[in-house]
Coordinates of C-alpha atoms in Angstrom, one line a residue:
M723 CA 41.9 -10.5 -82.0
L724 CA 41.7 -6.9 -81.1
A725 CA 38.1 -6.8 -82.4
M726 CA 37.2 -9.6 -80.3
L727 CA 38.6 -8.3 -77.1
R728 CA 36.7 -4.9 -77.8
K729 CA 33.5 -7.1 -78.3
E730 CA 34.1 -9.0 -75.2
G731 CA 34.7 -5.7 -73.2
K732 CA 31.4 -4.3 -74.4
M733 CA 29.6 -7.4 -73.4
D734 CA 31.1 -7.2 -69.9
M735 CA 30.1 -3.5 -69.7
R736 CA 26.6 -4.3 -70.7
K737 CA 26.6 -7.3 -68.3
E738 CA 27.9 -4.9 -65.4
A739 CA 25.3 -2.3 -66.3
R740 CA 22.4 -5.0 -66.0
M741 CA 23.7 -6.2 -62.7
D742 CA 23.9 -2.6 -61.6
R743 CA 20.2 -2.0 -62.5
R744 CA 19.3 -5.3 -60.8
K745 CA 21.1 -4.2 -57.6
K746 CA 19.3 -0.8 -57.8
L747 CA 16.1 -2.6 -58.3
V748 CA 16.7 -5.0 -55.4
I749 CA 17.8 -2.0 -53.2
G750 CA 14.7 0.0 -54.2
I751 CA 12.3 -3.0 -53.5
Y752 CA 13.9 -3.3 -50.2
M753 CA 13.8 0.2 -49.3
L754 CA 10.2 0.5 -50.3
A755 CA 9.5 -2.6 -48.3
C756 CA 11.1 -0.9 -45.3
L757 CA 9.2 2.4 -45.8
M758 CA 5.8 0.7 -46.6
P759 CA 4.6 0.5 -42.9
L760 CA 5.5 4.3 -42.6
L761 CA 3.9 5.2 -46.0
L762 CA 0.7 3.4 -45.4
L763 CA 0.5 4.4 -41.8
P764 CA -2.3 7.0 -42.5
F765 CA -4.5 4.6 -44.3
F766 CA -3.8 1.2 -42.6
G767 CA -2.1 2.0 -39.3
R768 CA -3.6 3.4 -36.0
E769 CA -6.0 0.5 -35.4
G770 CA -5.7 0.8 -31.5
A771 CA -3.8 -0.9 -28.9
E772 CA -4.1 -4.5 -28.1
S773 CA -5.1 -5.9 -24.5
G774 CA -2.3 -5.1 -22.3
E775 CA -1.0 -2.1 -24.2
Q776 CA -1.5 1.5 -23.9
A777 CA -2.5 3.7 -26.9
V778 CA 0.2 5.8 -28.2
R779 CA -0.7 9.2 -29.5
F780 CA 1.0 11.3 -32.2
P781 CA 3.5 13.6 -30.4
S782 CA 3.6 17.4 -30.7
V783 CA 6.7 19.3 -31.7
W784 CA 5.5 22.2 -29.4
D785 CA 3.8 21.5 -26.2
G786 CA 2.4 25.1 -25.8
K787 CA 5.3 26.5 -23.8
K788 CA 8.6 25.1 -25.5
I789 CA 9.8 22.6 -27.9
N790 CA 9.3 19.2 -27.1
G791 CA 12.7 17.7 -26.5
N792 CA 11.4 14.2 -26.4
F793 CA 9.8 14.3 -29.9
S794 CA 12.0 11.8 -31.6
R795 CA 11.7 9.2 -28.7
E796 CA 7.9 9.7 -28.6
M797 CA 7.7 9.7 -32.4
G798 CA 9.6 6.2 -32.4
D799 CA 7.0 5.0 -29.8
Y800 CA 4.2 6.0 -31.8
F801 CA 5.6 4.5 -34.9
A802 CA 6.3 1.2 -33.2
A803 CA 2.8 1.1 -31.9
N804 CA 0.8 2.2 -35.0
F805 CA 2.8 1.3 -38.3
A806 CA 0.7 0.0 -41.1
F807 CA -0.3 -3.8 -40.9
R808 CA 1.1 -4.0 -37.4
K809 CA -1.6 -6.3 -36.1
E810 CA -1.5 -8.6 -39.1
L811 CA 2.2 -9.0 -38.5
V812 CA 1.7 -9.4 -34.9
T813 CA -0.9 -12.1 -35.4
L814 CA 1.3 -13.8 -38.2
K815 CA 4.2 -14.2 -35.6
G816 CA 1.8 -15.2 -32.9
V817 CA 0.1 -17.9 -34.8
L818 CA 3.5 -19.2 -36.1
M819 CA 5.1 -19.4 -32.7
E820 CA 2.0 -21.0 -31.1
E821 CA 1.2 -23.7 -33.7
L822 CA 4.7 -24.6 -34.8
F823 CA 6.7 -24.1 -31.5
H824 CA 4.0 -24.2 -28.9
S825 CA 5.4 -20.9 -27.4
S826 CA 4.2 -17.5 -27.2
S827 CA 5.2 -14.3 -29.2
N828 CA 4.3 -12.1 -26.1
D829 CA 6.3 -12.3 -23.0
Q830 CA 3.1 -11.7 -21.0
V831 CA 1.4 -14.8 -22.1
I832 CA 2.2 -18.4 -21.5
V833 CA 1.1 -21.0 -23.9
G834 CA -0.2 -24.1 -22.0
K835 CA -1.7 -27.5 -22.8
E836 CA -4.8 -28.1 -24.8
D837 CA -5.0 -24.5 -26.3
V838 CA -5.1 -22.9 -22.7
L839 CA -3.4 -19.7 -22.3
F840 CA -2.0 -18.2 -18.9
Y841 CA -0.9 -14.7 -17.6
E842 CA 3.0 -14.7 -17.1
S843 CA 2.4 -12.4 -14.0
S844 CA 0.9 -15.5 -12.1
I845 CA 4.1 -17.5 -12.1
A846 CA 5.4 -16.0 -8.8
D847 CA 2.5 -17.5 -7.2
Y848 CA 2.5 -20.7 -9.0
T849 CA 6.2 -21.5 -8.2
G850 CA 5.7 -20.2 -4.6
K851 CA 8.1 -17.2 -4.8
S852 CA 5.4 -14.7 -4.1
G853 CA 5.1 -16.1 -0.5
E854 CA 8.6 -15.4 0.4
D855 CA 7.6 -12.0 1.5
V856 CA 6.1 -12.7 4.9
A857 CA 6.1 -9.1 5.9
A858 CA 3.7 -8.3 3.1
V859 CA 1.4 -11.2 4.1
K860 CA 1.1 -10.0 7.5
A861 CA 0.6 -6.3 6.2
V862 CA -2.4 -7.4 4.0
A863 CA -3.9 -9.3 6.8
R864 CA -3.6 -6.4 9.4
N865 CA -5.0 -3.9 6.9
L866 CA -8.0 -6.0 6.2
S867 CA -8.6 -6.7 9.8
L868 CA -8.4 -2.9 10.7
M869 CA -10.6 -2.1 7.7
E870 CA -13.4 -4.6 8.8
K871 CA -13.3 -3.4 12.4
C872 CA -13.7 0.2 11.4
L873 CA -16.6 -0.5 9.0
Q874 CA -18.4 -2.7 11.6
D875 CA -18.2 0.0 14.2
R876 CA -20.2 2.1 11.7
G877 CA -22.7 -0.7 11.4
I878 CA -21.5 -2.0 7.8
R879 CA -20.8 -5.5 7.1
F880 CA -17.6 -6.4 5.5
C881 CA -16.5 -9.4 3.3
F882 CA -13.1 -10.1 1.5
T883 CA -12.6 -12.5 -1.4
V884 CA -9.7 -13.4 -3.9
A885 CA -10.3 -14.3 -7.5
P886 CA -7.8 -17.2 -8.0
N887 CA -5.3 -17.2 -10.8
K888 CA -6.1 -19.6 -13.5
N889 CA -3.1 -21.8 -13.0
S890 CA -3.9 -22.1 -9.3
L891 CA -7.2 -23.9 -10.2
Y892 CA -6.2 -25.7 -13.5
P893 CA -2.3 -26.6 -12.9
E894 CA -2.9 -29.7 -15.4
Y895 CA -2.9 -27.3 -18.3
M896 CA 0.5 -25.5 -17.3
P897 CA 3.6 -26.4 -19.3
D898 CA 5.8 -29.1 -17.6
R899 CA 8.8 -26.6 -17.2
Y900 CA 6.9 -25.0 -14.3
S901 CA 6.7 -26.7 -11.0
K902 CA 3.8 -25.9 -8.7
N903 CA 4.7 -25.1 -5.1
E904 CA 1.3 -24.8 -3.2
D905 CA 2.9 -24.4 0.4
G906 CA 5.0 -21.2 -0.9
R907 CA 2.2 -19.3 -2.3
F908 CA 1.3 -15.8 -1.0
M909 CA -2.3 -16.9 -0.7
T910 CA -1.6 -20.1 1.1
K911 CA 0.2 -18.0 3.9
L912 CA -2.4 -15.4 3.8
D913 CA -5.2 -17.9 4.3
S914 CA -3.5 -18.7 7.7
E915 CA -3.3 -15.0 8.7
L916 CA -6.9 -14.3 7.5
Q917 CA -8.2 -17.1 9.9
R918 CA -6.0 -15.9 12.7
E919 CA -7.3 -12.4 12.4
G920 CA -10.9 -13.7 12.1
I921 CA -11.6 -11.8 8.9
S922 CA -14.9 -12.5 7.0
Y923 CA -13.5 -14.3 3.9
V924 CA -15.1 -16.2 1.2
D925 CA -12.7 -19.0 -0.3
L926 CA -13.3 -19.1 -4.0
F927 CA -10.4 -21.5 -4.4
S928 CA -12.1 -24.2 -2.8
L929 CA -15.5 -23.1 -4.4
F930 CA -14.2 -23.7 -7.8
R931 CA -12.1 -26.8 -7.2
D932 CA -14.9 -28.6 -5.4
S933 CA -17.2 -27.9 -8.5
G934 CA -15.1 -30.3 -10.6
K935 CA -15.8 -27.9 -13.8
M936 CA -13.6 -25.4 -15.5
Y937 CA -15.3 -21.9 -15.1
Y938 CA -12.5 -20.1 -16.8
H939 CA -12.0 -19.2 -20.3
K940 CA -9.3 -21.1 -22.1
R941 CA -7.7 -18.2 -23.8
D942 CA -8.5 -15.4 -21.3
S943 CA -7.3 -14.9 -17.7
H944 CA -10.8 -14.4 -16.3
W945 CA -13.8 -16.7 -15.3
N946 CA -16.7 -17.0 -17.6
N947 CA -20.3 -15.8 -17.0
Q948 CA -21.1 -19.2 -15.3
G949 CA -18.2 -18.6 -13.0
A950 CA -19.3 -14.9 -12.2
V951 CA -22.9 -16.1 -11.2
L952 CA -21.3 -18.8 -8.9
V953 CA -19.1 -16.2 -7.3
E954 CA -22.1 -13.7 -7.2
Q955 CA -24.5 -16.1 -5.5
T956 CA -21.9 -17.1 -3.1
L957 CA -20.9 -13.7 -1.9
L958 CA -24.5 -12.5 -1.6
T959 CA -25.5 -15.5 0.4
K960 CA -22.5 -14.9 2.7
I961 CA -23.6 -11.2 3.4
G962 CA -27.2 -12.3 3.9
F963 CA -28.9 -10.9 0.9
L964 CA -30.3 -14.2 -0.2
P965 CA -30.0 -13.7 -4.1
G966 CA -32.7 -14.8 -6.6
T967 CA -31.7 -17.6 -9.1
Q968 CA -30.1 -16.7 -12.5
E969 CA -30.4 -19.1 -15.3
L970 CA -27.8 -18.9 -18.0
T971 CA -29.6 -21.0 -20.5
E972 CA -28.4 -19.2 -23.8
E973 CA -25.0 -20.2 -25.4
R974 CA -23.2 -18.2 -27.9
K975 CA -19.7 -18.8 -29.5
D976 CA -18.9 -15.1 -29.4
F977 CA -16.3 -14.5 -26.7
T978 CA -12.6 -13.5 -27.3
G979 CA -10.0 -13.7 -24.7
D980 CA -7.7 -10.9 -23.5
L981 CA -4.5 -13.3 -23.6
D982 CA -5.5 -14.4 -27.1
Q983 CA -5.7 -10.8 -28.2
M984 CA -2.2 -10.1 -27.0
I985 CA -0.6 -12.6 -29.4
R986 CA -3.0 -12.9 -32.2
P987 CA -5.2 -9.9 -32.5
K988 CA -6.4 -10.4 -35.9
Q989 CA -7.3 -14.1 -35.6
M990 CA -8.6 -14.7 -32.1
K991 CA -10.3 -17.9 -31.4
K992 CA -14.0 -17.5 -30.4
E993 CA -15.1 -19.4 -27.2
W994 CA -18.6 -20.3 -25.7
E995 CA -20.1 -17.9 -23.3
F996 CA -23.4 -18.2 -21.4
Y997 CA -26.2 -15.7 -21.1
D998 CA -29.4 -15.1 -19.4
P999 CA -32.1 -14.8 -22.2
A1000 CA -34.0 -12.5 -19.9
G1001 CA -31.3 -9.9 -20.0
H1002 CA -30.6 -7.6 -17.0
S1003 CA -32.9 -5.2 -15.0
Y1004 CA -30.3 -2.9 -13.5
E1005 CA -29.6 0.6 -14.6
T1006 CA -26.4 2.8 -14.4
L1007 CA -26.7 6.2 -13.1
H1008 CA -24.3 7.7 -15.5
K1009 CA -23.1 6.9 -18.8
I1010 CA -20.3 4.4 -19.0
Q1011 CA -17.8 3.2 -21.5
S1012 CA -17.8 -0.4 -20.2
N1013 CA -18.2 -2.6 -17.2
Y1014 CA -14.3 -1.9 -16.5
D1015 CA -14.8 1.9 -15.9
P1016 CA -13.2 2.8 -12.5
Y1017 CA -16.4 3.9 -10.8
I1018 CA -20.0 2.7 -11.7
E1019 CA -23.2 3.2 -9.8
T1020 CA -26.2 1.3 -10.4
N1021 CA -29.8 1.0 -9.3
C1022 CA -32.4 -1.9 -9.5
S1023 CA -35.9 -1.5 -8.3
Q1024 CA -36.2 -5.1 -7.7
G1025 CA -33.0 -5.5 -5.7
I1026 CA -32.4 -5.4 -1.9
G1027 CA -29.8 -3.6 0.1
N1028 CA -27.0 -1.0 -0.6
L1029 CA -23.6 -2.5 -1.7
V1030 CA -20.2 -1.2 -2.3
L1031 CA -18.0 -3.6 -4.2
Y1032 CA -14.1 -2.8 -4.7
R1033 CA -13.0 -4.9 -7.5
D1034 CA -10.5 -5.4 -10.5
S1035 CA -11.1 -6.7 -13.9
F1036 CA -12.7 -9.9 -12.6
G1037 CA -15.7 -7.7 -11.7
N1038 CA -16.4 -7.0 -15.3
S1039 CA -18.6 -10.1 -15.7
L1040 CA -19.5 -10.1 -12.0
L1041 CA -21.0 -6.6 -12.1
P1042 CA -24.3 -7.2 -14.2
F1043 CA -25.3 -10.2 -12.2
M1044 CA -24.7 -8.6 -8.9
A1045 CA -26.3 -5.2 -9.9
D1046 CA -29.4 -7.1 -10.7
Q1047 CA -29.7 -8.2 -7.2
V1048 CA -29.0 -5.2 -5.1
E1049 CA -31.2 -2.0 -5.0
R1050 CA -28.2 0.3 -5.2
G1051 CA -24.6 -0.7 -6.1
I1052 CA -21.3 1.0 -6.2
F1053 CA -18.7 -0.9 -8.2
S1054 CA -15.1 0.8 -7.7
R1055 CA -11.8 -0.1 -8.9
S1056 CA -10.1 2.5 -6.7
M1057 CA -6.7 1.4 -5.5
P1058 CA -6.2 2.2 -2.5
V1059 CA -9.9 1.4 -1.7
D1060 CA -11.5 4.4 -0.4
P1061 CA -14.5 4.0 1.8
E1062 CA -14.3 7.4 3.2
L1063 CA -15.1 8.6 -0.3
T1064 CA -17.4 5.9 -1.5
V1065 CA -19.3 4.4 1.6
S1066 CA -22.4 6.5 2.9
E1067 CA -24.7 6.1 6.0
D1068 CA -27.0 4.1 3.8
T1069 CA -24.4 1.4 2.9
D1070 CA -25.1 -2.0 4.1
V1071 CA -22.1 -4.2 2.8
V1072 CA -18.5 -3.7 1.6
I1073 CA -17.0 -6.3 -0.4
V1074 CA -13.3 -6.3 -1.4
E1075 CA -12.4 -8.5 -4.3
I1076 CA -8.8 -8.7 -5.8
V1077 CA -7.1 -11.1 -8.1
E1078 CA -4.5 -13.5 -6.4
R1079 CA -1.5 -12.1 -8.2
N1080 CA -2.3 -8.6 -7.1
L1081 CA -2.6 -9.1 -3.6
K1082 CA 0.3 -7.1 -2.4
L1083 CA -1.3 -4.0 -3.6
L1084 CA -3.4 -4.2 -0.2
A1085 CA -0.1 -3.8 1.6
E1086 CA 1.3 -1.1 -0.7
H1087 CA -1.7 1.1 -0.6
A1088 CA -3.5 1.6 2.8
P1089 CA -7.3 1.9 2.6
V1090 CA -8.6 5.6 2.8
L1091 CA -10.6 5.1 5.9
A1092 CA -10.5 7.1 9.2
S1093 CA -9.1 4.9 12.1
E1094 CA -11.3 4.6 15.2
R1095 CA -10.1 6.1 18.3
I1096 CA -9.1 3.7 21.3
N1097 CA -9.3 5.1 24.6
D1098 CA -8.3 2.0 26.6
L1099 CA -5.3 0.4 24.7
E1100 CA -3.3 -1.7 27.0
V1101 CA 0.4 -0.5 26.3
P1102 CA 3.3 -2.8 27.5
D1103 CA 6.2 -1.3 29.4
L1104 CA 8.5 0.7 26.9
S1105 CA 11.5 -1.1 26.1
G1106 CA 13.0 1.8 24.0
E1107 CA 12.7 4.8 21.9
E1108 CA 13.2 5.3 18.3
E1109 CA 13.9 8.3 16.0
I1110 CA 10.9 8.4 13.3
Q1111 CA 10.0 11.2 10.9
I1112 CA 6.3 11.8 11.1
V1113 CA 4.6 13.7 8.2
S1114 CA 1.1 15.0 8.1
E1115 CA -1.2 16.9 5.8
R1116 CA -4.7 17.7 5.5
R1117 CA -6.7 15.6 2.9
E1118 CA -10.3 16.8 2.4
N1119 CA -11.9 16.8 5.8
M1120 CA -9.2 14.3 7.2
L1121 CA -5.7 14.6 8.7
Y1122 CA -3.4 12.2 6.9
V1123 CA -0.3 11.0 9.1
E1124 CA 2.4 8.7 8.0
G1125 CA 5.8 7.5 9.4
E1126 CA 8.3 4.6 8.8
P1127 CA 9.6 2.8 11.9
G1128 CA 12.8 1.1 11.8
E1129 CA 11.4 -2.4 12.6
N1130 CA 8.3 -4.3 11.3
A1131 CA 6.2 -4.5 14.4
Q1132 CA 3.1 -6.7 14.6
E1133 CA 1.1 -3.4 15.4
F1134 CA 1.4 0.3 14.8
Y1135 CA -0.6 2.8 16.8
L1136 CA -0.5 6.6 16.5
Q1137 CA -0.3 8.3 19.9
V1138 CA -2.3 11.5 19.8
T1139 CA -2.1 14.1 22.7
D1140 CA -4.3 17.0 22.7
G1141 CA -3.8 20.4 24.0
S1142 CA -5.1 19.4 27.5
G1143 CA -2.7 16.6 27.7
E1144 CA -5.2 13.8 27.2
I1145 CA -3.8 10.8 25.1
S1146 CA -5.7 8.6 22.8
Y1147 CA -4.4 6.1 20.3
Y1148 CA -5.4 5.2 16.6
P1149 CA -4.4 2.0 14.9
M1150 CA -2.2 2.5 11.7
Y1151 CA -2.3 0.7 8.6
H1152 CA 0.8 -1.2 7.4
T1153 CA 2.2 0.1 4.0
L1154 CA 5.3 -0.6 1.7
G1155 CA 7.1 2.4 3.0
E1156 CA 10.0 4.3 1.4
H1157 CA 12.5 1.4 2.1
K1158 CA 10.2 -1.2 0.3
E1159 CA 10.1 -3.3 3.6
Y1160 CA 6.3 -3.0 4.5
R1161 CA 7.0 -1.1 7.7
G1162 CA 5.5 2.0 6.7
A1163 CA 2.7 3.2 8.9
E1164 CA -0.4 5.4 7.9
A1165 CA -3.6 6.6 9.5
Y1166 CA -6.5 8.9 8.7
L1167 CA -8.0 11.0 11.6
K1168 CA -11.4 12.4 11.2
G1169 CA -13.7 14.4 13.7
L1170 CA -10.7 16.2 15.4
E1171 CA -11.5 19.4 17.1
T1172 CA -9.8 22.8 16.3
G1173 CA -6.5 22.7 18.4
D1174 CA -2.9 21.6 18.6
Y1175 CA -2.1 17.9 18.6
T1176 CA 1.3 16.1 19.1
F1177 CA 1.7 12.7 17.5
A1178 CA 4.1 9.9 18.1
I1179 CA 4.2 6.3 16.7
L1180 CA 3.9 3.4 19.0
Q1181 CA 5.2 0.0 17.9
I1182 CA 4.0 -3.1 19.8
S1183 CA 5.6 -6.6 19.2
D1184 CA 5.4 -9.7 21.4
K1185 CA 4.3 -7.5 24.3
K1186 CA 7.2 -5.1 23.8
A1187 CA 6.7 -1.4 22.9
I1188 CA 8.8 1.1 21.3
L1189 CA 7.9 4.8 21.1
S1190 CA 9.1 7.4 18.5
K1191 CA 11.4 9.8 20.3
D1192 CA 10.7 13.1 18.4
A1193 CA 6.9 13.7 18.5
A1194 CA 5.4 16.0 15.7
T1195 CA 3.0 18.8 16.6
V1196 CA 0.2 19.8 14.2
H1197 CA -2.4 22.7 14.6
W1198 CA -5.8 21.4 13.1
E1199 CA -8.6 23.7 12.1
E1200 CA -12.0 22.0 11.8
P1201 CA -13.4 22.6 8.3
E1202 CA -16.0 24.8 7.8
E1203 CA -19.2 24.0 6.0
T1204 CA -20.2 26.5 3.5
E1205 CA -23.3 26.5 1.2
K1206 CA -22.8 27.2 -2.6
P1207 CA -25.3 30.0 -4.1
A1208 CA -28.0 28.4 -5.8
E1209 CA -27.0 29.7 -9.3
E1210 CA -23.5 28.2 -8.7
E1211 CA -25.0 24.9 -7.5
G1212 CA -27.1 24.6 -10.5
K1213 CA -24.4 25.8 -13.0
K1214 CA -23.9 23.6 -16.1
H1215 CA -20.4 23.2 -17.8
S1216 CA -21.6 22.5 -21.1
D1217 CA -19.0 25.2 -22.4
D1218 CA -16.2 23.1 -21.0
L1219 CA -16.9 20.0 -22.9
P1220 CA -15.2 21.3 -26.1
I1221 CA -12.4 22.5 -24.1
A1222 CA -11.9 19.3 -22.4
R1223 CA -11.9 17.3 -25.7
S1224 CA -9.1 19.8 -26.9
F1225 CA -6.9 18.3 -24.0
I1226 CA -7.1 14.6 -25.2
G1227 CA -3.6 13.4 -25.2
K1228 CA -2.4 15.8 -22.5
D1229 CA -2.0 15.8 -18.7
V1230 CA -5.3 16.0 -17.0
K1231 CA -3.8 18.4 -14.4
E1232 CA -3.5 20.9 -17.4
L1233 CA -7.3 20.5 -18.1
I1234 CA -8.0 21.0 -14.2
E1235 CA -6.1 24.2 -14.1
K1236 CA -8.3 25.4 -17.0
I1237 CA -11.7 24.4 -16.1
G1238 CA -11.4 23.6 -12.3
E1239 CA -11.7 20.4 -10.2
P1240 CA -14.2 17.7 -11.1
K1241 CA -16.9 17.0 -8.7
R1242 CA -15.5 13.5 -8.2
K1243 CA -12.6 11.4 -9.4
S1244 CA -11.7 7.7 -9.2
L1245 CA -8.4 6.0 -10.0
G1246 CA -8.0 2.2 -10.3
A1247 CA -5.2 -0.3 -11.3
S1248 CA -5.1 -0.6 -15.1
C1249 CA -5.3 -3.9 -17.0
A1250 CA -3.7 -2.2 -20.0
T1251 CA -0.5 -0.7 -18.3
E1252 CA 1.5 -1.0 -15.1
G1253 CA -0.3 2.2 -14.1
E1254 CA -3.7 3.4 -13.5
D1255 CA -7.0 4.3 -15.1
G1256 CA -8.9 7.4 -14.1
Q1257 CA -12.2 8.8 -14.3
Y1258 CA -13.0 12.7 -13.6
Y1259 CA -16.6 13.5 -13.3
Y1260 CA -17.9 16.8 -14.4
P1261 CA -21.6 17.8 -14.4
D1262 CA -22.0 17.1 -18.0
F1263 CA -19.2 15.1 -19.1
T1264 CA -16.6 12.4 -17.9
V1265 CA -12.8 12.5 -18.7
Y1266 CA -11.1 9.1 -19.1
T1267 CA -7.4 9.0 -18.3
Q1268 CA -4.7 6.5 -18.2
S1269 CA -0.9 6.4 -16.8
E1270 CA 1.8 4.2 -17.7
T1271 CA 3.0 3.8 -14.0
R1272 CA 1.2 3.9 -10.8
G1273 CA 1.2 7.3 -9.5
G1274 CA 2.3 8.5 -13.0
T1275 CA 1.1 11.4 -15.0
Q1276 CA -2.6 10.7 -16.0
I1277 CA -3.0 11.3 -19.9
I1278 CA -6.5 12.1 -21.2
Q1279 CA -7.8 9.2 -23.5
S1280 CA -11.3 10.4 -24.1
V1281 CA -14.1 12.8 -23.0
E1282 CA -17.6 11.4 -22.9
E1283 CA -20.7 13.5 -22.7
Q1284 CA -23.3 12.4 -20.2

């Protein structure tokens, strides 16, 4: 009996030992599986960001001056964006959710009917919530009206157009859980204001709807090449350039969409795209990374006229066809739009194109364009005064002035009194303002003579006027024109190229402190982040940057030799 108990005890011990080994094996396999993405990161990770994401670089423990206190958080962000097989796992999740549950694995993408994808950021327009901000609607129309008048006074034609959200044109493919509210849309209300202000406007909504054809990619947020040519021909006809015909007779199933890339980067569905077999005849005046670069200059000997097009990502496919038609083209993604930096005496036409879902940007960021002086403004009798803090600063060869009245008036004017007591007025752009109520007022002044000036802001609404109580006084020195020595003018900065590349992943301000200011820079709203993409032009190379937030730190992404 005792022997049997001992035998059973040994068997139990051996059984427990086997169980322990199995547990350890399972735990080991589980730990190895958890560590696999980290262990394999050097070999299978770091494939680059998907559309709608910003590349995350490996953080530094030492930032050159002190220990990086954010290293652990930055390392976590780096691992989350670059672990091994990330895209494969993202694709697996995206495919399963779309095919089995007809839903999206990415909160920026909406899965619609018949394999059509939509941008989530367009829902506010689709449901009519975007049009609730009436002040923003009026600010956009007012700014465009002032911009058109300023350019016309300089002999430059102006045209404005809006690229429709895909679901504004093709609501039949939207999920039934969303209800369309046409009357509440921002664009519906803006259309009335554009007509009231008499702004030169090309209605792409009617153009696409009347065609009876789908000109947008199913799994992308933009129009296809056929849509781009339709828009290009319509815009150039509107401005009187009489474009030549472009035949897109070649079809290739080689296009993949930005929305598709966000949910299934390793298994994107290819779509048909249309091409002109003759190709394109334009040339770019400097090396570019893609048609989405913030600033691109083109030249075409067969084209006519000089054009400046302020555009967003819808201009990617529009650019080649339009560049083929104009002798000289400037395609800028700058936001705010900056005619003072881009437009020249030779410019014939300025076109502003912006996607429907981003229309408020035109009220949040006033154009960099000097206001034209008004000597005969009819000012109603003053009904009161208001304390307004007025701030001014020199920006290049212009004086920038801003303030924020307490009320959202129909019109803002900058009252300028010179040293002799002469009063003149300059229209002010409407902006978002510090209180986020679209009652900020901004103006750029150009051509002021040296002297002292006193500023006040005049608000006019319904034939009533309010003037700011405390005026601001500024002394302005007319900028002196200095010629650079010939040897400095022709100096090359090839030695700066390796230095610039050593700053990749760092704040562009650090590079500027090291090698000096670029000859030109351009910032534009990013499609990859909520921030901006930038280009900083030096004689021999271009620095490409990106920020996570608008107005945030510009991090150098790459440096390309010209």
